[in-house]
Coordinates of N, CA and C and ligand atoms in Angstrom, one line a residue:
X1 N 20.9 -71.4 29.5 CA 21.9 -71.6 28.4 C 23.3 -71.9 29.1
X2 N 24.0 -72.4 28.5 CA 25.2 -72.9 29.3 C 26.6 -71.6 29.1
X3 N 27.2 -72.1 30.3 CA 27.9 -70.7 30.0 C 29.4 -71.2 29.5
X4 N 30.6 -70.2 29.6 CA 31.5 -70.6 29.1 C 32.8 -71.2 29.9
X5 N 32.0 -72.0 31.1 CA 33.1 -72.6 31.8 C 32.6 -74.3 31.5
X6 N 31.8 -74.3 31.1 CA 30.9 -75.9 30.7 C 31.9 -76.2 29.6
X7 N 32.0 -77.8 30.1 CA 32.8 -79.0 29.8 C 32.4 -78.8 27.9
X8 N 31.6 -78.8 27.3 CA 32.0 -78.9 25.7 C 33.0 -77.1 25.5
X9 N 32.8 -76.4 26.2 CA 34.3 -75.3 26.0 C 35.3 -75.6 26.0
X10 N 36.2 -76.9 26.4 CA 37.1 -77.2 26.4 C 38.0 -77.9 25.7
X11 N 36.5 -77.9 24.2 CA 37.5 -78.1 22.9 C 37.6 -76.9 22.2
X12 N 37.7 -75.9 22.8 CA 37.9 -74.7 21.8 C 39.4 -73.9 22.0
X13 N 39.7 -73.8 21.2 CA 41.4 -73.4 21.1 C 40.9 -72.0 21.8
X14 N 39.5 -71.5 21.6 CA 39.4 -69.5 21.7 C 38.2 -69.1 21.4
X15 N 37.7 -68.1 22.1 CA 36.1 -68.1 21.5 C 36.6 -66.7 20.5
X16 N 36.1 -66.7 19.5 CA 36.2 -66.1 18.3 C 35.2 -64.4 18.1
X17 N 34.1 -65.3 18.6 CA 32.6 -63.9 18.6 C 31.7 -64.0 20.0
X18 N 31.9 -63.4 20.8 CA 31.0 -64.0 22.0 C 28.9 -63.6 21.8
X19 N 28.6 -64.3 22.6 CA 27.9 -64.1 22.4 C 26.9 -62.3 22.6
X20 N 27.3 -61.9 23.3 CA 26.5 -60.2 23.6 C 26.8 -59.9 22.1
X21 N 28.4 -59.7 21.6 CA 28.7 -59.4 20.3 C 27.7 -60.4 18.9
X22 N 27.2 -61.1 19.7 CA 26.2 -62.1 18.0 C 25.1 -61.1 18.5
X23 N 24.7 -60.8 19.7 CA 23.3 -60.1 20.0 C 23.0 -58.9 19.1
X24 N 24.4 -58.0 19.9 CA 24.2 -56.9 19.2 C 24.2 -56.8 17.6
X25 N 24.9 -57.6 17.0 CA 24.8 -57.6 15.6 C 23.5 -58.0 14.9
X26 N 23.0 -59.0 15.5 CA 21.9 -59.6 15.3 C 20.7 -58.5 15.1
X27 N 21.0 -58.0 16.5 CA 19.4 -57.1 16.4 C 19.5 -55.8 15.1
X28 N 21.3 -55.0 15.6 CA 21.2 -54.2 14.4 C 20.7 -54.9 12.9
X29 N 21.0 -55.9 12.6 CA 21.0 -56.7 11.0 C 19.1 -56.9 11.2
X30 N 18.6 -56.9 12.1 CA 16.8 -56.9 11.5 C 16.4 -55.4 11.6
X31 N 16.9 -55.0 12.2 CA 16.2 -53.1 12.2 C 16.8 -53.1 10.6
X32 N 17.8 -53.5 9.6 CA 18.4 -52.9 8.7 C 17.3 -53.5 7.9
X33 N 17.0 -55.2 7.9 CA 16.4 -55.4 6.8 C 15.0 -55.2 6.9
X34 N 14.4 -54.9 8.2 CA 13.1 -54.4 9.0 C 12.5 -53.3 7.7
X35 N 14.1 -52.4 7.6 CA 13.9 -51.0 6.8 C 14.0 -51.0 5.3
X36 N 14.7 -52.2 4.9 CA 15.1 -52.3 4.0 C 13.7 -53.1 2.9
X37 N 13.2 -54.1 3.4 CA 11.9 -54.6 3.2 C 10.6 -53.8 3.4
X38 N 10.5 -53.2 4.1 CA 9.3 -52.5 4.4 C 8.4 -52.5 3.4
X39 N 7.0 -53.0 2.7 CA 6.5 -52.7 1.5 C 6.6 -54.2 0.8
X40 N 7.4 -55.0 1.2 CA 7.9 -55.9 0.4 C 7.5 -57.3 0.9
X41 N 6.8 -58.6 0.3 CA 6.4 -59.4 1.1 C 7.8 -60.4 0.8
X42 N 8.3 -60.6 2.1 CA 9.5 -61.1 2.6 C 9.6 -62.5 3.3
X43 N 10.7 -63.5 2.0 CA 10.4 -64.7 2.4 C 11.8 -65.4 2.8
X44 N 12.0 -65.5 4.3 CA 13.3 -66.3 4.6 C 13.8 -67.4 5.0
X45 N 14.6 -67.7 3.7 CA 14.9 -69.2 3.7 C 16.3 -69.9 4.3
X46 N 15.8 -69.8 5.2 CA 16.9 -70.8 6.3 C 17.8 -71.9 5.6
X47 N 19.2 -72.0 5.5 CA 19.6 -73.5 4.9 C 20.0 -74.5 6.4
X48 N 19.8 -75.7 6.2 CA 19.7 -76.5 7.5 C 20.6 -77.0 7.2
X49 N 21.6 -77.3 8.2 CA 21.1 -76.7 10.2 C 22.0 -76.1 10.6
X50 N 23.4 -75.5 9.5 CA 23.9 -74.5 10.4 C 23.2 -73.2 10.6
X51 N 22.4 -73.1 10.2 CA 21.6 -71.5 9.9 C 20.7 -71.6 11.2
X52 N 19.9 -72.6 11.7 CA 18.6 -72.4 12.6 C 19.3 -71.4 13.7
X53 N 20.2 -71.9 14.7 CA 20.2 -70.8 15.5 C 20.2 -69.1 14.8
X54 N 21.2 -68.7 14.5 CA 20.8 -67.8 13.6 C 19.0 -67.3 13.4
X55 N 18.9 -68.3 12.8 CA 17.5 -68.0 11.8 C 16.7 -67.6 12.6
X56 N 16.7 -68.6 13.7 CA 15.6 -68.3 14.9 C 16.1 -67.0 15.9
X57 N 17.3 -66.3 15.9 CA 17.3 -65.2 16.4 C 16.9 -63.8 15.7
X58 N 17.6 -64.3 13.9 CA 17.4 -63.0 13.2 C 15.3 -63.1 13.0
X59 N 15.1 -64.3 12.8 CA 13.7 -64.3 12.6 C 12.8 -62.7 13.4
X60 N 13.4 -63.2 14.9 CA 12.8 -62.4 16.3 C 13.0 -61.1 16.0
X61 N 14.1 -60.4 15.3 CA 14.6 -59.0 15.5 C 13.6 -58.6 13.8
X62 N 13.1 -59.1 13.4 CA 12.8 -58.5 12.2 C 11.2 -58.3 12.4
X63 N 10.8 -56.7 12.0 CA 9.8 -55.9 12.6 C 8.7 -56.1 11.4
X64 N 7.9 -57.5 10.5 CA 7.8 -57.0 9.6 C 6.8 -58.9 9.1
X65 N 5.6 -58.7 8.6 CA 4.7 -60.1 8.6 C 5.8 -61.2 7.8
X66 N 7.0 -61.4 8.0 CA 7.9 -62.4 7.5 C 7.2 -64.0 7.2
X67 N 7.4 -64.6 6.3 CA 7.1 -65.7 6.1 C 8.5 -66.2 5.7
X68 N 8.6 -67.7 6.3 CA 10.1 -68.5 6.4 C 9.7 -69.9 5.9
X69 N 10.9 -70.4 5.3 CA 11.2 -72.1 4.4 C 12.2 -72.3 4.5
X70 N 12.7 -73.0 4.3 CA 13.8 -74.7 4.8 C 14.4 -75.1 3.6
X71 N 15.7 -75.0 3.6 CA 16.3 -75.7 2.3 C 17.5 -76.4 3.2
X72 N 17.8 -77.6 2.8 CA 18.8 -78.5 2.9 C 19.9 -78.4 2.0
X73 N 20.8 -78.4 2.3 CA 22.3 -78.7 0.9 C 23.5 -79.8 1.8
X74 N 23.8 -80.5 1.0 CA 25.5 -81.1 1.5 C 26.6 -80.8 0.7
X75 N 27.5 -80.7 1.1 CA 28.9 -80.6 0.8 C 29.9 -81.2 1.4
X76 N 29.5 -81.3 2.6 CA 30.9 -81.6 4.1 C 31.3 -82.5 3.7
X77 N 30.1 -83.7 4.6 CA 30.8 -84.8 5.9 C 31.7 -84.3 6.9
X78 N 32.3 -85.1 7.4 CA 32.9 -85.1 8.4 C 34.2 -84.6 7.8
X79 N 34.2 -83.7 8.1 CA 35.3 -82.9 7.3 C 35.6 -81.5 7.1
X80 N 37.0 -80.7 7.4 CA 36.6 -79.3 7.8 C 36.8 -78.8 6.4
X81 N 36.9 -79.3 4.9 CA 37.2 -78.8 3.9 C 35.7 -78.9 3.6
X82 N 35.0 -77.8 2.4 CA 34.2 -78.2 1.5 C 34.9 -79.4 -0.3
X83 N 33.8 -80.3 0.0 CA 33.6 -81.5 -0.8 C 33.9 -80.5 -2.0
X84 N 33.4 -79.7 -2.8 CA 33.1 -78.7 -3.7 C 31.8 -79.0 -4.5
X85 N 31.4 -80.2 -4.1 CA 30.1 -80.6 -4.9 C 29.2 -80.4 -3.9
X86 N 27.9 -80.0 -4.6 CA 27.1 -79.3 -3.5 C 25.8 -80.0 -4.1
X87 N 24.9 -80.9 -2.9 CA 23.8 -81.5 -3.2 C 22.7 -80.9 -3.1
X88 N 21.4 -81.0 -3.3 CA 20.4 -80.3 -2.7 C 19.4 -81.6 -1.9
X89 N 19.5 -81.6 -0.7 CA 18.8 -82.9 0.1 C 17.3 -82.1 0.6
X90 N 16.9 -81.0 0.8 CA 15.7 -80.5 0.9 C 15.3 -79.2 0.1
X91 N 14.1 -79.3 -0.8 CA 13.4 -78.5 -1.5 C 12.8 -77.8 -1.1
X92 N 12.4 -76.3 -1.1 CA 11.2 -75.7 -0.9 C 10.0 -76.2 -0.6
X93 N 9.2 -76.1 0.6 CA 8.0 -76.6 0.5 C 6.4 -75.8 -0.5
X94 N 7.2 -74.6 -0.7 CA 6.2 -73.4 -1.4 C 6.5 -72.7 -2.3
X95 N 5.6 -72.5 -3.2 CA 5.6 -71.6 -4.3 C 6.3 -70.4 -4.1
X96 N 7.5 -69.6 -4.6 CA 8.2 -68.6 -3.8 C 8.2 -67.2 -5.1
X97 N 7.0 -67.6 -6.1 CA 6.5 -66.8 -7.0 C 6.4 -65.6 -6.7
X98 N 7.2 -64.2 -6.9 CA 6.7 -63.3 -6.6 C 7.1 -62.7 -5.1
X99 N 7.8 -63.8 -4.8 CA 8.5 -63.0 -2.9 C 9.9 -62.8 -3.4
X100 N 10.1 -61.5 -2.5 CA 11.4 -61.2 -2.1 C 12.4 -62.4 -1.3
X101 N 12.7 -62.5 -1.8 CA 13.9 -64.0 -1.0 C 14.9 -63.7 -0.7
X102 N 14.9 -64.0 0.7 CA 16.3 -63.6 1.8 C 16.7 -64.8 2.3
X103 N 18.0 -65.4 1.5 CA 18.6 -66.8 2.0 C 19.2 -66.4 3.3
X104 N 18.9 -67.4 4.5 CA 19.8 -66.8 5.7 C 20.9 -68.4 5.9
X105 N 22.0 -67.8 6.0 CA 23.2 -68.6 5.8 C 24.1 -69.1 7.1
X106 N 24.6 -69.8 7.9 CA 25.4 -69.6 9.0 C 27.1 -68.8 8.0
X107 N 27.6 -69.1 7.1 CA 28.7 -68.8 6.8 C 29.3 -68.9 5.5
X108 N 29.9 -67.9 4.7 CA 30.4 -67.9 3.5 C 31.9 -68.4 3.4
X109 N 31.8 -69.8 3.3 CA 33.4 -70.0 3.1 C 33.5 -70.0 1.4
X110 N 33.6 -71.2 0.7 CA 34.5 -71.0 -0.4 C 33.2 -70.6 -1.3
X111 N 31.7 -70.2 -1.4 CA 31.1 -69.4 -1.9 C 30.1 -70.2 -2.6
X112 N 30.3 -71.8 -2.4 CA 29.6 -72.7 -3.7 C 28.2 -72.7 -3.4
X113 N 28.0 -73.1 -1.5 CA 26.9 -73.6 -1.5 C 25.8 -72.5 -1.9
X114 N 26.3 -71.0 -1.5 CA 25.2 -70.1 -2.0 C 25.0 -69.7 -4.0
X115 N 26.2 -70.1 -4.1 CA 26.4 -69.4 -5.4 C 25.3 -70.6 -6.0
X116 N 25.4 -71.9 -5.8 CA 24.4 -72.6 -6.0 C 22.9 -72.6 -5.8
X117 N 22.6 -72.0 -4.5 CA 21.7 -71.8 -4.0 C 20.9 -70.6 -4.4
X118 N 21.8 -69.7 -4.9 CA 21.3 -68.5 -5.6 C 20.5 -69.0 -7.3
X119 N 21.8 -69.3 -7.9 CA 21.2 -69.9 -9.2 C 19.9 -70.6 -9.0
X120 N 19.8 -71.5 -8.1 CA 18.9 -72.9 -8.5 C 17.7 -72.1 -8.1
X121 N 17.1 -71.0 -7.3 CA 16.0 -70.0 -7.0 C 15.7 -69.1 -7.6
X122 N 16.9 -69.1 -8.7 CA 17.0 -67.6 -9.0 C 15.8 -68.3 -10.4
X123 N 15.8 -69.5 -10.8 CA 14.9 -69.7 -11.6 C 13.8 -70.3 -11.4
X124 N 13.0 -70.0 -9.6 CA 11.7 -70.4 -9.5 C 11.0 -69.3 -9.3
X125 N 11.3 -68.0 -9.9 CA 10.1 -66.5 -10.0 C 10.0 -65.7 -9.1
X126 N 11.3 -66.1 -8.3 CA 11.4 -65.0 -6.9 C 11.6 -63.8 -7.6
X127 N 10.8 -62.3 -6.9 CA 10.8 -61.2 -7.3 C 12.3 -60.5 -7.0
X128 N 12.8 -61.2 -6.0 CA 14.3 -60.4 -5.9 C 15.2 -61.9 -4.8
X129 N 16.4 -61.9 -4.7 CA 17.3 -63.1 -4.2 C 18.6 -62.3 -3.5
X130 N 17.9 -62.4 -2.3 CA 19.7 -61.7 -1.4 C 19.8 -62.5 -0.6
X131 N 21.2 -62.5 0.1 CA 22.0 -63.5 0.9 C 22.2 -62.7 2.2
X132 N 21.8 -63.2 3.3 CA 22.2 -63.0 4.6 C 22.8 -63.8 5.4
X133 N 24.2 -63.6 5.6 CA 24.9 -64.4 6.7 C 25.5 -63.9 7.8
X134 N 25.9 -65.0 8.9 CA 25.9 -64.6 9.9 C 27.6 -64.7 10.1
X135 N 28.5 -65.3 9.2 CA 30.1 -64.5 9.1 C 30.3 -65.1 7.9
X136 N 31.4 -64.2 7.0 CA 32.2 -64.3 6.3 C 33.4 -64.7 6.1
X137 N 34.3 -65.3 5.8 CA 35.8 -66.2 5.4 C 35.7 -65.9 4.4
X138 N 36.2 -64.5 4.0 CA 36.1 -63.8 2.4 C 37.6 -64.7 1.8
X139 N 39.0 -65.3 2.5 CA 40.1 -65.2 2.2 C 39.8 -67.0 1.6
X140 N 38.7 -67.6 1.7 CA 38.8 -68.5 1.2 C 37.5 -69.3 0.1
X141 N 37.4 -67.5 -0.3 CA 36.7 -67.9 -1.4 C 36.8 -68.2 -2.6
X142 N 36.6 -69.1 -3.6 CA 36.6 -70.2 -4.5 C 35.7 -69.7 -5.8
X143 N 34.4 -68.6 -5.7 CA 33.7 -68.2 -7.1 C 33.1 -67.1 -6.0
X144 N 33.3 -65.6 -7.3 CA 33.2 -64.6 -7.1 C 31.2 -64.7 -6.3
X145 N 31.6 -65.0 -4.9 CA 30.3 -64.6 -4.3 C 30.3 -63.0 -2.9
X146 N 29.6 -62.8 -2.9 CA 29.1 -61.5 -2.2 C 28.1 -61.6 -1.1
X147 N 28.0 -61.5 0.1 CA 26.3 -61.5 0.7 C 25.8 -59.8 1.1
X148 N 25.0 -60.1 0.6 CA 23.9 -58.4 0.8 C 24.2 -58.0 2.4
X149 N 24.2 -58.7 2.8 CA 24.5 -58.8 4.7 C 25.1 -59.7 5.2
X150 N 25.9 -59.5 6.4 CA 26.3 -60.0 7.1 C 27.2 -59.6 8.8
X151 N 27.2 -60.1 9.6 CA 27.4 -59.9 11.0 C 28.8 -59.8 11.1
X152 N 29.5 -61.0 10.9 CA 31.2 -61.0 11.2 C 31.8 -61.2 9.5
X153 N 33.1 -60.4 9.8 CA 34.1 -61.1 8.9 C 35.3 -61.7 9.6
X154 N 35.6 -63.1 9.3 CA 36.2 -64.1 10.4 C 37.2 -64.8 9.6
X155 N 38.6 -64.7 10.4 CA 40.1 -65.5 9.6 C 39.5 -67.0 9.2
X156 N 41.1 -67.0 8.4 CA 40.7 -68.4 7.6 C 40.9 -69.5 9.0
X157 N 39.8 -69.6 10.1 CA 40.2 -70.9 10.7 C 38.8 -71.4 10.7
X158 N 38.7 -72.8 10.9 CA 37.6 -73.6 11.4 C 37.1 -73.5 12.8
X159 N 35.7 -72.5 12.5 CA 34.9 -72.3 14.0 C 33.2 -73.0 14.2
X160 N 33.1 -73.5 15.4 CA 32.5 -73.7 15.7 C 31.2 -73.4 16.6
X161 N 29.8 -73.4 16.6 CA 29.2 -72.7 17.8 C 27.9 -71.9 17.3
X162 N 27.2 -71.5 17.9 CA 26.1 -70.8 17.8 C 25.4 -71.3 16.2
X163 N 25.3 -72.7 16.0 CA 24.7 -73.6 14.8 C 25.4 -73.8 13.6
X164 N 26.4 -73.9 14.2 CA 27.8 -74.3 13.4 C 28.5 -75.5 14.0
X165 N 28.7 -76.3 13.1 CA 29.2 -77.5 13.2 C 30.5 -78.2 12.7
X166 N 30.8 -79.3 13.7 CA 32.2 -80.2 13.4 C 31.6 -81.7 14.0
X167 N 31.1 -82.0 12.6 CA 30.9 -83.9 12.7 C 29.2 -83.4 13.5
X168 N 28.3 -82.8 13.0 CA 27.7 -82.6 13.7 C 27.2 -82.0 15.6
X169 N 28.2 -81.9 15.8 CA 28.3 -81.6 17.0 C 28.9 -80.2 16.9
X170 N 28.7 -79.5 18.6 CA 29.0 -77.7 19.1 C 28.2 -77.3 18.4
X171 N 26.8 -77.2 17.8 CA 25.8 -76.2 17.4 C 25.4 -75.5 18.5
X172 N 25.4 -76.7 19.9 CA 24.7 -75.8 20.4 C 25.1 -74.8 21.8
X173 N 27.0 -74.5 21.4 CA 27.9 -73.6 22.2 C 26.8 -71.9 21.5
X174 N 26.4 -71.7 22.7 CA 26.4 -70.4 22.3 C 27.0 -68.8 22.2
X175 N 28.4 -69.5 21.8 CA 29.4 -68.5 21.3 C 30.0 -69.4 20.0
X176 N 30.6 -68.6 19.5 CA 31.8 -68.7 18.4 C 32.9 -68.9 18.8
X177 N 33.5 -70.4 18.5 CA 35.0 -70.6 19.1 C 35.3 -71.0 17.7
X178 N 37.1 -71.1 18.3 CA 37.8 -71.9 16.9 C 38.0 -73.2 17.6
X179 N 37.6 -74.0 16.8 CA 37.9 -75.6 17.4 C 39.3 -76.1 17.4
X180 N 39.7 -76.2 18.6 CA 41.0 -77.1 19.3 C 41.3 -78.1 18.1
X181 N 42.4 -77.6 17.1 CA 42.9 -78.7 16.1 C 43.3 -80.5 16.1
X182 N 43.4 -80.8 17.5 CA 43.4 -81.6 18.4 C 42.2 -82.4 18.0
X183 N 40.8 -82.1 18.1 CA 40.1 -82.3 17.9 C 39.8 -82.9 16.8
X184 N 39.9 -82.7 15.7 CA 39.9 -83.2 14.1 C 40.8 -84.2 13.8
X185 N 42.3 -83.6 14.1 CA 43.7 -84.2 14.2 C 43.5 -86.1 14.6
X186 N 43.0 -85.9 16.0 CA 42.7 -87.4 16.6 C 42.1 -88.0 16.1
X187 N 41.4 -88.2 15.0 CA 40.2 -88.3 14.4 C 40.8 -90.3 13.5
Ligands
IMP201 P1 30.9 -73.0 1.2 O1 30.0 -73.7 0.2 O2 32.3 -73.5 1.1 O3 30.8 -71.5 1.2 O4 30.5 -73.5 2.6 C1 29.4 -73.2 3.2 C2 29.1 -74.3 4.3 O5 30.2 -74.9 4.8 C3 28.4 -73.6 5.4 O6 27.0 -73.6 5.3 C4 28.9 -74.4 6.6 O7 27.9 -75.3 6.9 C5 30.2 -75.0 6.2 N1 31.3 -74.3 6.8 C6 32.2 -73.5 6.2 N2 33.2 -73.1 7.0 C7 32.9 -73.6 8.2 C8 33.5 -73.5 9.6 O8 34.5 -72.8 9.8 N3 32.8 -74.2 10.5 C9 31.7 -74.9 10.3 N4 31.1 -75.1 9.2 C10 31.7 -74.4 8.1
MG202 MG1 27.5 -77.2 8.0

């Protein structure tokens, strides 16, 4: 894994959450939902592709026969505001009748894409629908949303890193920076 003297660090104004700090949170947040599920057949749906790194860590820490799906949404582009319109570009591949459903999120900014994402599941028979994300930007939220869990609460800046993106690119910094304004600015 690359470390934090490597040439893509150099667009980062600051790293924000390093990574030992995403570990330790990480592993606490599956012992919780490990406990929290127990009894419960538990289905977690990743939204792509800021979520995979995430997904594939929190996947590992969770003690428990989990079954996982794939949902796609847009809002961005190239662009550090959300659009406010939120598409759905990939569907469930499975019937989610009857599972507990745990959306896993990279980040709650202004609240739509989940608040969406909530609704639009909340009417295919799922036995219960919570949100797990991996930070919060509670100061720039837009419709009263909430996540059942979550790792970091993080200022209103644009970060990048550990499956978090700008123009597609730095998903695969494995820390949390704030991207060098510079960056965007030039654009
Ligand atoms: P929301 O619909 O405004 O809550 O935005 C959620 C989506 O916007 C997330 O899934 C991210 O993909 C993206 N996003 C929001 N803030 C950031 C950020 O600081 N860096 C990278 N992506 C972000
Ligand atoms: Mg994104």
């Amino acid at each position: 894994m690359i470390k934090t003297d490597a040439r893509l660090y150099g667009d980062l104004k600051s790293i924000l959450v390093t990574r030992e700090q995403i570990d330790k949170e990480v592993a606490k947040l599956g012992a919780q939902i490990t406990a929290d599920y127990e009894d419960k057949d538990l289905l977690l749906v990743g939204i792509l592709k800021g979520s995979v790194v995430f997904f594939a860590d929190l996947l590992r820490a969770i003690d428990l026969p989990v079954k996982t799906e794939f949902m796609a949404v847009s809002s961005y582009g190239a662009a550090t505001k959300t659009s406010g319109v939120v598409n759905l570009v990939k569907d469930l591949a499975t019937d989610i009748t009857g599972m507990h459903v745990l959306i896993v999120e990279d980040i709650v900014d202004s609240g739509m894409t989940l608040s969406y994402l909530s609704k639009y599941l909340s009417t295919r028979g799922a036995a219960s629908i919570k949100i797990a994300t991996l930070l919060d930007k509670p100061e720039r939220r837009r419709v009263d949303l909430k996540a059942d869990y979550f790792c970091f609460t993080i200022p209103d800046e644009f970060v990048v890193g550990y499956g978090l993106d700008y123009d597609e690119k730095y998903r695969n910094l494995p820390d949390i920076g704030v991207l060098d304004p510079r960056i965007y600015n030039d654009k």
